[in-house]
XYZ file of C-alpha atoms in Angstrom:
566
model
C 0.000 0.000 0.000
C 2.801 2.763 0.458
C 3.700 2.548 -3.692
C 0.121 3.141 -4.021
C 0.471 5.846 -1.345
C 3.455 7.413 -2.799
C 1.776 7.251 -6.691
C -1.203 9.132 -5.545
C -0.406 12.302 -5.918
C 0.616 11.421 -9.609
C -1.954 9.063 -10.617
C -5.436 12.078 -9.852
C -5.331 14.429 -12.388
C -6.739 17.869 -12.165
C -10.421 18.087 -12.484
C -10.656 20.126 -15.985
C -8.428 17.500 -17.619
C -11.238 15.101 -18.320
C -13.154 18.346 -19.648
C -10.611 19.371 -21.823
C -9.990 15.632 -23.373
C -13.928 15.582 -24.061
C -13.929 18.468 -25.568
C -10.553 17.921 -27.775
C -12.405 15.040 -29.351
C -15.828 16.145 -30.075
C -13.416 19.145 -31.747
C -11.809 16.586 -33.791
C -15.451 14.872 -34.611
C -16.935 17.564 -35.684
C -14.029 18.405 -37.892
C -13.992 15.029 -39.603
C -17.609 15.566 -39.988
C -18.109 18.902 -40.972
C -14.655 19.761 -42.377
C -12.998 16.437 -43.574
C -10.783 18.583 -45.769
C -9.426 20.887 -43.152
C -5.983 19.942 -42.957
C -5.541 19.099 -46.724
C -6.552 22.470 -47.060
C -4.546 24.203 -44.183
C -1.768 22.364 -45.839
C -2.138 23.671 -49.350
C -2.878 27.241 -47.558
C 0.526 27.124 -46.233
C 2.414 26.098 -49.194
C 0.494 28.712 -51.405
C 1.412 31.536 -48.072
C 5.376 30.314 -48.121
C 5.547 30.826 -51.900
C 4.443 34.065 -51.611
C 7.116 35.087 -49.167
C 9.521 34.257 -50.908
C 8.394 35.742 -53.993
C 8.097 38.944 -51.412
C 11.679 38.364 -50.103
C 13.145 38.366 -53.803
C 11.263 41.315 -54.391
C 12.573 43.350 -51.383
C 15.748 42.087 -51.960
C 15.656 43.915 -55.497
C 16.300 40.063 -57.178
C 13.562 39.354 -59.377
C 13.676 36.163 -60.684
C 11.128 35.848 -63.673
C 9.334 32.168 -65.011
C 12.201 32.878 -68.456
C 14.936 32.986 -65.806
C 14.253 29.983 -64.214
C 13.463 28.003 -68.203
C 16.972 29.195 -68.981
C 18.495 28.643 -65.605
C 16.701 24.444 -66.244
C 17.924 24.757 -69.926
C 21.697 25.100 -68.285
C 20.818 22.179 -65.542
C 18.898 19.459 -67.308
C 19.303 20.045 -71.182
C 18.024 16.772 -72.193
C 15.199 16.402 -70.297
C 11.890 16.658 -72.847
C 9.987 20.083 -72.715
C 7.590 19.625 -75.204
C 6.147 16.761 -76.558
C 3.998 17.677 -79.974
C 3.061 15.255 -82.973
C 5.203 12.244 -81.395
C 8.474 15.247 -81.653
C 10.417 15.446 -78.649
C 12.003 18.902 -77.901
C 13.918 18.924 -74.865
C 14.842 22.136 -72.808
C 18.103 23.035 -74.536
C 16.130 22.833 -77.793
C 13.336 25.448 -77.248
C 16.016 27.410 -75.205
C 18.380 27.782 -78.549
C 15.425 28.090 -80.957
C 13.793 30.904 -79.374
C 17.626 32.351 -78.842
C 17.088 32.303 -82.769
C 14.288 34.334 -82.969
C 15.417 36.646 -80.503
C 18.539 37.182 -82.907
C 16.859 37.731 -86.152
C 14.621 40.929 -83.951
C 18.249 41.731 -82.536
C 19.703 41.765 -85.681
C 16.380 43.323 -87.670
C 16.820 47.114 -84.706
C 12.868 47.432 -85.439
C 12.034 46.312 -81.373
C 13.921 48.297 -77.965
C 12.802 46.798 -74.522
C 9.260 47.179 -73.772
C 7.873 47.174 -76.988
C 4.581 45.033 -77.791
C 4.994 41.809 -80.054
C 1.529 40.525 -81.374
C 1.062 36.902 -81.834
C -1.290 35.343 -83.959
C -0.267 31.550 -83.792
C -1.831 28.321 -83.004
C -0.652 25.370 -80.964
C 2.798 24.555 -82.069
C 6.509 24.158 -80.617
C 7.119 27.734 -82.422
C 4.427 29.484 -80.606
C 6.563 28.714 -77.385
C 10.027 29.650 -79.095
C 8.483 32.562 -80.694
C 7.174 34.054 -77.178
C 10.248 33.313 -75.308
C 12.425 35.054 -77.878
C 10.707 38.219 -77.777
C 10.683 38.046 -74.117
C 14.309 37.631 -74.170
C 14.366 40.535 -75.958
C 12.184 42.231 -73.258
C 8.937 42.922 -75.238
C 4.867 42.368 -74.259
C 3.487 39.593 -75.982
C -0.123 39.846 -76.808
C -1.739 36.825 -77.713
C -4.212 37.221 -79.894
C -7.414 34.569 -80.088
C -6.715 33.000 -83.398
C -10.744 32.151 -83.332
C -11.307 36.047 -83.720
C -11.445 37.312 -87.489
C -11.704 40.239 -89.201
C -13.375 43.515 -87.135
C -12.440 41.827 -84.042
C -9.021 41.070 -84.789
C -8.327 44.498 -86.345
C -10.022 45.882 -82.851
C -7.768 43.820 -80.879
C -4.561 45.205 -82.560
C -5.240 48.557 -82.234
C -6.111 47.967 -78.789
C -2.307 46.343 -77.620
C -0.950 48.958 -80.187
C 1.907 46.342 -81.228
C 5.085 47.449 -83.301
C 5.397 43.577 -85.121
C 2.318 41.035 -85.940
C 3.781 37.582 -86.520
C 1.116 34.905 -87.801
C 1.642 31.289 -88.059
C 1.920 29.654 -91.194
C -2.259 28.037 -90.677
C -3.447 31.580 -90.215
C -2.470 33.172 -93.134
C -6.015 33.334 -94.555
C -6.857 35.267 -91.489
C -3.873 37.697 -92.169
C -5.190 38.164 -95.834
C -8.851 39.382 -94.770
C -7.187 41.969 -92.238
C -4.395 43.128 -94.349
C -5.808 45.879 -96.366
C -7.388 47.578 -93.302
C -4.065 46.998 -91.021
C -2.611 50.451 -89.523
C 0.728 50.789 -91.767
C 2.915 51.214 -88.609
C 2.210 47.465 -87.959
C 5.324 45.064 -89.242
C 3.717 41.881 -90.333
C 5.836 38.898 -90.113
C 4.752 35.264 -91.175
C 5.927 31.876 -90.218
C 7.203 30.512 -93.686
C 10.004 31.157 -95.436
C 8.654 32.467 -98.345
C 5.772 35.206 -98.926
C 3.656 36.370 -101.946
C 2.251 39.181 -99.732
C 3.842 42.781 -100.353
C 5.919 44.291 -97.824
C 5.355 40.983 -95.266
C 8.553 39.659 -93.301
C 9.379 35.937 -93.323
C 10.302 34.649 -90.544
C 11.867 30.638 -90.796
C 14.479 31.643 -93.194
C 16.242 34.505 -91.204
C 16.019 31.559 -88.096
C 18.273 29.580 -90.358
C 20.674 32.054 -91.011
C 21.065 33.437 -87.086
C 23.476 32.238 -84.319
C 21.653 30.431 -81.480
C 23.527 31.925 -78.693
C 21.836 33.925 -76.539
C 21.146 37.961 -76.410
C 22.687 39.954 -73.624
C 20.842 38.899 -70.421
C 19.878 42.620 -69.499
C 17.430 42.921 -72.824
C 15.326 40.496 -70.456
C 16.426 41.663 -66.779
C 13.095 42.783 -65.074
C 13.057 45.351 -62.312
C 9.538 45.473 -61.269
C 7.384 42.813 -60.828
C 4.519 44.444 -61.759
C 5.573 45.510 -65.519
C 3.538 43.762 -68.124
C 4.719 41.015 -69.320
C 1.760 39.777 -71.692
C -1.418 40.975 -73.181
C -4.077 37.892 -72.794
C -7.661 38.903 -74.443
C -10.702 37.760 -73.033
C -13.422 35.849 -75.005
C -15.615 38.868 -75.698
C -18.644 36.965 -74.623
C -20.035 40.849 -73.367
C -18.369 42.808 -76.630
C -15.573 43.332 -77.869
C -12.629 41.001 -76.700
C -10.249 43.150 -74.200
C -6.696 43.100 -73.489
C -6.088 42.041 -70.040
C -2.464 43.256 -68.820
C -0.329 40.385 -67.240
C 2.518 41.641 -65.238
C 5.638 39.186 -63.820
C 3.915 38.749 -60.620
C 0.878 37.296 -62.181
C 2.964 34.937 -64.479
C 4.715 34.038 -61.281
C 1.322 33.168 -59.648
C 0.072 30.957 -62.527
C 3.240 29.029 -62.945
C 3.211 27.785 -58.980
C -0.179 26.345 -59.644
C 0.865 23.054 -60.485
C 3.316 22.960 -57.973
C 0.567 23.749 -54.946
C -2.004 21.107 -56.466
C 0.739 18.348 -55.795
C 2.550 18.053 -59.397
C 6.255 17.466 -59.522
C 9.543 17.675 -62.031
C 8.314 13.408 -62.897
C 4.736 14.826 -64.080
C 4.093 14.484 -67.905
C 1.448 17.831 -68.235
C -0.967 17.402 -71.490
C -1.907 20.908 -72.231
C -4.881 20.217 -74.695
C -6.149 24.165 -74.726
C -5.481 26.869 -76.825
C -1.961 28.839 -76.043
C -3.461 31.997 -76.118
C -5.673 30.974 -72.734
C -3.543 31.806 -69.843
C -4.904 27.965 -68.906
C -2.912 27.221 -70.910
C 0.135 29.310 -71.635
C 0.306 30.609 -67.775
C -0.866 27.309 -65.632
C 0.587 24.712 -68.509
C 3.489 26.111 -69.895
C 4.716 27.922 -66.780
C 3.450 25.516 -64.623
C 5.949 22.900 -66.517
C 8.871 25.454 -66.212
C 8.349 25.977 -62.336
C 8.165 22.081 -61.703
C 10.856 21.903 -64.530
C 8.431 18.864 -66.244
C 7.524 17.886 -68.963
C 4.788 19.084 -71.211
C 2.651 17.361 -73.950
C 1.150 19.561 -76.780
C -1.595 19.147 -78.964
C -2.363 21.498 -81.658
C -6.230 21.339 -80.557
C -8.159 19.349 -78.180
C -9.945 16.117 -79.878
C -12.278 14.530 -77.694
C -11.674 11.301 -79.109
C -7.920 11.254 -79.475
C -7.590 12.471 -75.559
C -7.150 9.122 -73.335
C -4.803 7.590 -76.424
C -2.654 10.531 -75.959
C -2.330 9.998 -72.486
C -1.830 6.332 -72.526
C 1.128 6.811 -75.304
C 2.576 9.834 -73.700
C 2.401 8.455 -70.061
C 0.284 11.553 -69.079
C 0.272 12.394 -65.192
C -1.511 15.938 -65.008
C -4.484 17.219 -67.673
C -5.680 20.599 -67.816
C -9.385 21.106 -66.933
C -11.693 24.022 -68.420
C -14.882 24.267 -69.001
C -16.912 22.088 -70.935
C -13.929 19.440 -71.422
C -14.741 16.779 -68.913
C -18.788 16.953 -70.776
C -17.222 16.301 -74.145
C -15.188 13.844 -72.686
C -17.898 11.761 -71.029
C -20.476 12.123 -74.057
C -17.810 10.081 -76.324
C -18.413 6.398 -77.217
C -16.835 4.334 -74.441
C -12.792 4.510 -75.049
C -12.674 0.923 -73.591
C -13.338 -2.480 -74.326
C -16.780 -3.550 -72.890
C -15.929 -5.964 -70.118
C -17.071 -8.389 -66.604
C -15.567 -9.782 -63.826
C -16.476 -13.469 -63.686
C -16.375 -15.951 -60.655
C -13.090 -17.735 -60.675
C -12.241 -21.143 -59.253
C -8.227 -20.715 -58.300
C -7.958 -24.494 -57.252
C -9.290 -25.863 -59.913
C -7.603 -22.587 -62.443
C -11.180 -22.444 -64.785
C -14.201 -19.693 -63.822
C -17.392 -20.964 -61.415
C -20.612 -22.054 -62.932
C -23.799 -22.314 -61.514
C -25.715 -25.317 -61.326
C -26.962 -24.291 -64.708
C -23.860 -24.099 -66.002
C -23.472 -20.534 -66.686
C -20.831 -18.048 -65.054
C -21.555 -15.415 -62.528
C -20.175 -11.950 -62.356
C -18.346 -11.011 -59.039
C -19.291 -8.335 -56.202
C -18.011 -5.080 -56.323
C -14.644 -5.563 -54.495
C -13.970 -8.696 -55.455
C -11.274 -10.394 -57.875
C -12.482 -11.722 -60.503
C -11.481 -12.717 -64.203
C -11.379 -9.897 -66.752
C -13.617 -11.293 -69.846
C -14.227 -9.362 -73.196
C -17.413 -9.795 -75.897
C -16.181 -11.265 -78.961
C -18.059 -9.461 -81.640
C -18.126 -7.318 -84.581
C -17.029 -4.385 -83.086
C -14.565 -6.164 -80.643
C -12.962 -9.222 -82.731
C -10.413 -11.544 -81.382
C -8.394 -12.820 -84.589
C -6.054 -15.567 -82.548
C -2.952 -16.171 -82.424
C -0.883 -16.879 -85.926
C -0.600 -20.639 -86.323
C -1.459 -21.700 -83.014
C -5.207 -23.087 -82.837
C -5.053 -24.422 -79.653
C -3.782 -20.967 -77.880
C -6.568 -19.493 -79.907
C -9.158 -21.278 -78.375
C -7.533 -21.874 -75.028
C -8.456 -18.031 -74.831
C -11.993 -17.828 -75.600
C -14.844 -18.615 -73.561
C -18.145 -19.981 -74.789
C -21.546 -20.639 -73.007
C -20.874 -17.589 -70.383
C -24.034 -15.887 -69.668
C -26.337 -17.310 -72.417
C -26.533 -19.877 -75.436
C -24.036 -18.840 -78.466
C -22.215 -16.084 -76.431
C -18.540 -15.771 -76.563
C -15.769 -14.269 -74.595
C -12.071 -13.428 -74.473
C -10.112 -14.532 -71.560
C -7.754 -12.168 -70.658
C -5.957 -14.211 -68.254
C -6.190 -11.217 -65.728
C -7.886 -11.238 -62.374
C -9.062 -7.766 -61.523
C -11.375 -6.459 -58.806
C -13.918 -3.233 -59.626
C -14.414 -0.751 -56.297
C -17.384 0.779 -55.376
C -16.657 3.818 -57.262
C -16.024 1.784 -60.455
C -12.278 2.025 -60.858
C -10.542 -1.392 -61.845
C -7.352 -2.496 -59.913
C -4.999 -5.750 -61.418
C -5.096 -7.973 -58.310
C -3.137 -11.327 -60.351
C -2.648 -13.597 -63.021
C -4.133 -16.656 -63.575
C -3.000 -20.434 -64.598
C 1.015 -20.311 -64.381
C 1.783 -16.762 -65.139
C 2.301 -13.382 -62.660
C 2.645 -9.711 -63.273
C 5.547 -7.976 -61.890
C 6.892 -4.646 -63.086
C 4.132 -4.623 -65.559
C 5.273 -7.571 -67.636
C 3.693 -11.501 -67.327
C 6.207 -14.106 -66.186
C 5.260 -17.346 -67.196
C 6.471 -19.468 -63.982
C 7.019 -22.858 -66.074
C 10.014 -20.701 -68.061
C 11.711 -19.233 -65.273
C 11.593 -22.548 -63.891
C 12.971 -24.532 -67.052
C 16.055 -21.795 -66.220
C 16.689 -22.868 -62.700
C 16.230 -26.767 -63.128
C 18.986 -26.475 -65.784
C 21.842 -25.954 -62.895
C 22.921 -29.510 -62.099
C 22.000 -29.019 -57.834
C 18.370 -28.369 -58.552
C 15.906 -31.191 -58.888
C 12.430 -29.484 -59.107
C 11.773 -25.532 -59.250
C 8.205 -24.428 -57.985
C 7.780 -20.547 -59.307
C 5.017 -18.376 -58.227
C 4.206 -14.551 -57.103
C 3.573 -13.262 -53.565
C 2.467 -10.298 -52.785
C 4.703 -7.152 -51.703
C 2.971 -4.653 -49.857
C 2.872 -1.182 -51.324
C 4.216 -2.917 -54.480
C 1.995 -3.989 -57.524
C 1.545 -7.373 -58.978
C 3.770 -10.261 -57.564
C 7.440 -10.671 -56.785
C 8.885 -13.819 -58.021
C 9.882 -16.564 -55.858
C 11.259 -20.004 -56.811
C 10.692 -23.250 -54.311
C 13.728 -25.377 -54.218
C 13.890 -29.077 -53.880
C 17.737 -29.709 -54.380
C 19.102 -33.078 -55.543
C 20.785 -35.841 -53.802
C 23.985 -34.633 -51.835
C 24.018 -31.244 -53.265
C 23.748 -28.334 -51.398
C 22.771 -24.662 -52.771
C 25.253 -22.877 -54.802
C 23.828 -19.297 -54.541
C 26.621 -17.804 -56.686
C 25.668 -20.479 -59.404
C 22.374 -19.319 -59.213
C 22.472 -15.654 -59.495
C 24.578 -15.769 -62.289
C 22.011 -18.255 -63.919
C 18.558 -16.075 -64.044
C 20.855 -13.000 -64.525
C 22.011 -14.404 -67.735
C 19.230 -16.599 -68.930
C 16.542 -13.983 -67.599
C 15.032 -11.045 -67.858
C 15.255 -8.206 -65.157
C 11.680 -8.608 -64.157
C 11.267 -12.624 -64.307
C 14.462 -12.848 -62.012
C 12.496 -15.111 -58.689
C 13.314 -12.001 -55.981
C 13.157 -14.753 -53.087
C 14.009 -18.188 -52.790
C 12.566 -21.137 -50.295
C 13.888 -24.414 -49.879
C 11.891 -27.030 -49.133
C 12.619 -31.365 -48.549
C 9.825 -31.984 -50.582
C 7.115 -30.696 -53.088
C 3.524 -30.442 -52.448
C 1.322 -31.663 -55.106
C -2.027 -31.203 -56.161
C -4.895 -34.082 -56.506
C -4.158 -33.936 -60.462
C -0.510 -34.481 -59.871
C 0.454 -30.338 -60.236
C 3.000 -28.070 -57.933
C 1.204 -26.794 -55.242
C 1.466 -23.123 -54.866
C -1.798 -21.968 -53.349
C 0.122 -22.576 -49.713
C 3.215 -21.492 -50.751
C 1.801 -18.379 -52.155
C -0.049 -17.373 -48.664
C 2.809 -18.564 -46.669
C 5.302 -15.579 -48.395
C 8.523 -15.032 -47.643
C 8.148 -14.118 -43.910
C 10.963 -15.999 -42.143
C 9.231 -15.374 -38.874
C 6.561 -17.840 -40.296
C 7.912 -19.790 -43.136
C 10.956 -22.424 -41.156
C 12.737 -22.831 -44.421
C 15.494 -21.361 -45.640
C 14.850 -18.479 -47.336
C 17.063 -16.074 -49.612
C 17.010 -12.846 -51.199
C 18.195 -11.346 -54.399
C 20.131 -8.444 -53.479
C 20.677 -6.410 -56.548
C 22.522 -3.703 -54.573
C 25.014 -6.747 -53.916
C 24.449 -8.817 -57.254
C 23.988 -11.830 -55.283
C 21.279 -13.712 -53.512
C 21.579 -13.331 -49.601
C 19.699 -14.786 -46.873
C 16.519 -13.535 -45.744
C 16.730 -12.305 -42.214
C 14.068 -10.841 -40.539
C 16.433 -7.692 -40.323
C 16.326 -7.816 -44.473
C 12.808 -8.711 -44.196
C 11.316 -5.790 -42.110
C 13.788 -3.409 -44.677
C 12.092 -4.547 -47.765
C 8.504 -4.194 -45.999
C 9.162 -0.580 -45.365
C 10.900 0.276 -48.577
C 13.884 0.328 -48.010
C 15.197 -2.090 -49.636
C 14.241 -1.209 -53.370
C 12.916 -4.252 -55.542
């Protein structure tokens, strides 16, 4: 009783504490209730406050560092990494850096523009757009970009309304040039994007680009000193009149460009910027949001509805662009995708469920089940060249009703409550890992050819925070040999590729078999590669080490929490 005595005083807390934890967590409930997005919020609040200071600190500090400073600062630091992406072309950031030095040589060399002159730009989506604006901004001149939509009256009212010394047009837009070119004010300097012209008194452009040095034009043409000089003339739509010029200084450049960066995008991002250049969506959020992650951007010369998710499967796109009515055109396409269902799936017996009148069942929303495709007219299946039995092997008949047939992908996938589709394995004796199949009876046929190995069970386990399965190989090892784990590193390293290479190793007295005389792997597969579970021995393929080294529980808990990279 005297410990008890002598905790006392430590052990009663002060009356209000109770009051204070209550009302801590009914804080927190409500918050999750009311507010779930509070701290994602707070967070982005933050980060959008701290980019401002610094911005502020620069300022005061009388260094103003511009969105062109830091592209030619990235050209200098990474000039191989892709910029733009446009028609399949790749143009990486020393590219568009020496091009637009180009055009900002042939205005150098031409004396008709000083440093703060305005530049009008009549262009449409192309890599020249961006070199064209970037050399004149070397050069320290306004850019207006000018709606290539609006013709005639409008267009005319627009340029008198920037008051520009030089017009260039793109080589697309030179119909539009020829309706405004007789009412034109004479002071204008038109230049076009070709390198020939049959229009009197019009400048080509292309041709004095070949001629030109690329190097670049003395750094103080482009030196800014205020942050709120205009930078850019962007019109608006004109939905209430006449389209008007809204001034864009540096700050408000600045602004757009960090947008990416606060939403979450990084320098790995592939951007597909889909919307016109002359939208500061576009030119402002895209283009200088790409420059301020130092990313990647992919360029289309308009947006096409039904060209969109193709793009961004062959381009690897991270981050679209959002305006508007783009998501509605998006969703009023035919589906992009192959119709599909998840059918019941029997992993004993490797062949889907059927009912007791013999037809298959689709799955619950969350569970795996196997991808299947209609076989029709407008999705054919035309087999496999000179291989009938493959070709049937992967077709299903009988599914859901008499005469219907199916293609077997061979995938199991599982469908969430919100629709989206997740790979969860493959079936029969193949896995996915790294995004490639491994058929387990070839990386076996590898490892049965050293002369210790009698029998090579392959399969794929699971890996959390990893997708697919990690190869591993069961070992049963012949008579009076013992494991030669030099041998067998050098064997799937030179027999295999990177991603069919069994990650772990088990080995085992004997093989389990199945009531039809196959490897067991169910077990195996749910048994892992834990060593605090599984009593075998069990190795690792250390590729930091090029050699396969025994899995501890040390090297075990490593790889769990990523350290260990796979």
């Amino acid at each position: 009783m005297r410990v008890w005595d002598s905790l006392a005083p430590f052990l009663m807390l002060p009356s209000w504490v109770p009051g204070v934890a209550a009302g801590i967590a009914s804080l927190h409930l409500i918050q999750k209730l009311l507010f779930p997005y509070f701290w994602a919020d707070l967070r982005y609040l933050l980060k959008v406050l701290m980019y401002g200071l610094k911005v502020e600190i620069y300022r005061l500090r009388g260094k103003i560092v511009t969105v062109l400073d830091k592209f030619v600062k990235l050209a200098e630091e990474q000039p191989h990494k892709p910029f733009l992406i446009y028609e399949g072309k790749v143009h990486t950031y020393r590219d568009v850096d020496r091009r637009s030095n180009r055009v900002a040589q042939v205005f150098l060399h031409h004396g008709a523009l000083k440093k703060g002159d305005t530049v009008a730009l009549l262009m449409g989506n192309e890599p020249d757009f961006i070199h064209v604006w970037f050399g004149l901004a070397k050069l320290g001149c306004v850019v207006a970009f000018l709606n290539f939509n609006v013709r005639s009256r409008s267009l005319l009212h627009c340029l008198s309304s920037c008051e520009p010394k030089i017009l260039i047009v793109g080589a697309d837009l030179l119909g539009t040039l020829e309706e405004i070119l007789p009412n034109l004010q004479k002071d204008i300097s038109v230049w076009i994007m070709t390198k020939d012209s049959t229009f009197p008194s019009v400048h080509t452009l292309l041709d004095k680009m070949e001629a030109v040095s690329e190097d670049p034009v003395p750094i103080n043409r482009r030196s800014a000193n205020n942050l709120k000089s205009s930078v850019l003339y962007i019109f608006t739509s004109g939905t209430t009149g006449l389209p008007k010029a809204a001034v864009i200084s540096h700050m408000q450049v600045l602004k757009g460009a960090a947008g990416l960066w606060a939403f979450g995008a990084t320098a790995e991002d592939i951007i597909y910027i889909t919307l016109p250049l002359y939208h500061s969506a576009a030119s402002l959020l895209g283009i200088g949001g790409c420059i301020e992650l130092g990313a990647t951007c992919v360029l289309r010369k308009k947006f096409s509805a039904s060209q969109f998710w193709n793009d961004c499967k062959k381009y690897n796109v991270t981050v679209i662009q959002y305006i508007g009515e783009l998501c509605r055109y998006l969703c009023s396409q035919p589906v992009l995708f192959f119709p599909f269902d998840l059918i019941k799936y029997d992993f004993q017996k490797d062949e889907p469920i059927r009912n007791k009148h013999g037809w298959c069942e689709k799955v619950n929303k969350g569970e795996a089940g196997l991808l299947i495709s209609k076989v029709n007219a407008k999705n054919p299946f035309f087999g496999y060249a000179g291989n009938k039995r493959h070709t049937e092997k992967k077709l299903l008949s009988e599914v859901f009703k008499k005469g219907d047939l199916y293609f077997n992908t061979g995938d199991l996938m599982v469908q969430d409550h919100e629709n989206f589709l997740y790979f969860w394995d493959r079936i029969g004796d193949t896995f996915r890992w790294k995004g490639e199949n491994v058929a387990t009876t070839e990386v076996s046929d590898v490892i049965v050819m050293l002369d210790f190995i009698q029998e090579a069970n392959v399969y794929g386990v699971s890996v959390p925070d990893h997708e697919g399965k990690a190869g591993m190989a069961s070992l049963i090892l012949k008579q009076n040999k013992s494991l030669d784990l030099e041998q067998m590193y050098k064997q799937v390293v030179t027999y295999l590729p990177s991603y069919a290479r069994p990650l772990f190793l088990r080995v085992q007295e004997t093989m389990e078999m199945t009531g039809t005389f196959k490897q067991q792997k169910f077990r195996l597969v749910d048994e892992g590669f834990n060593p605090s579970t599984v009593t075998d021995p069990l190795y690792f393929l250390d590729n930091s080490k090029q050699a396969y080294v025994l899995l501890t529980k040390e090297v075990h808990e490593r790889i769990l929490s990523g350290q260990m990279k796979l």
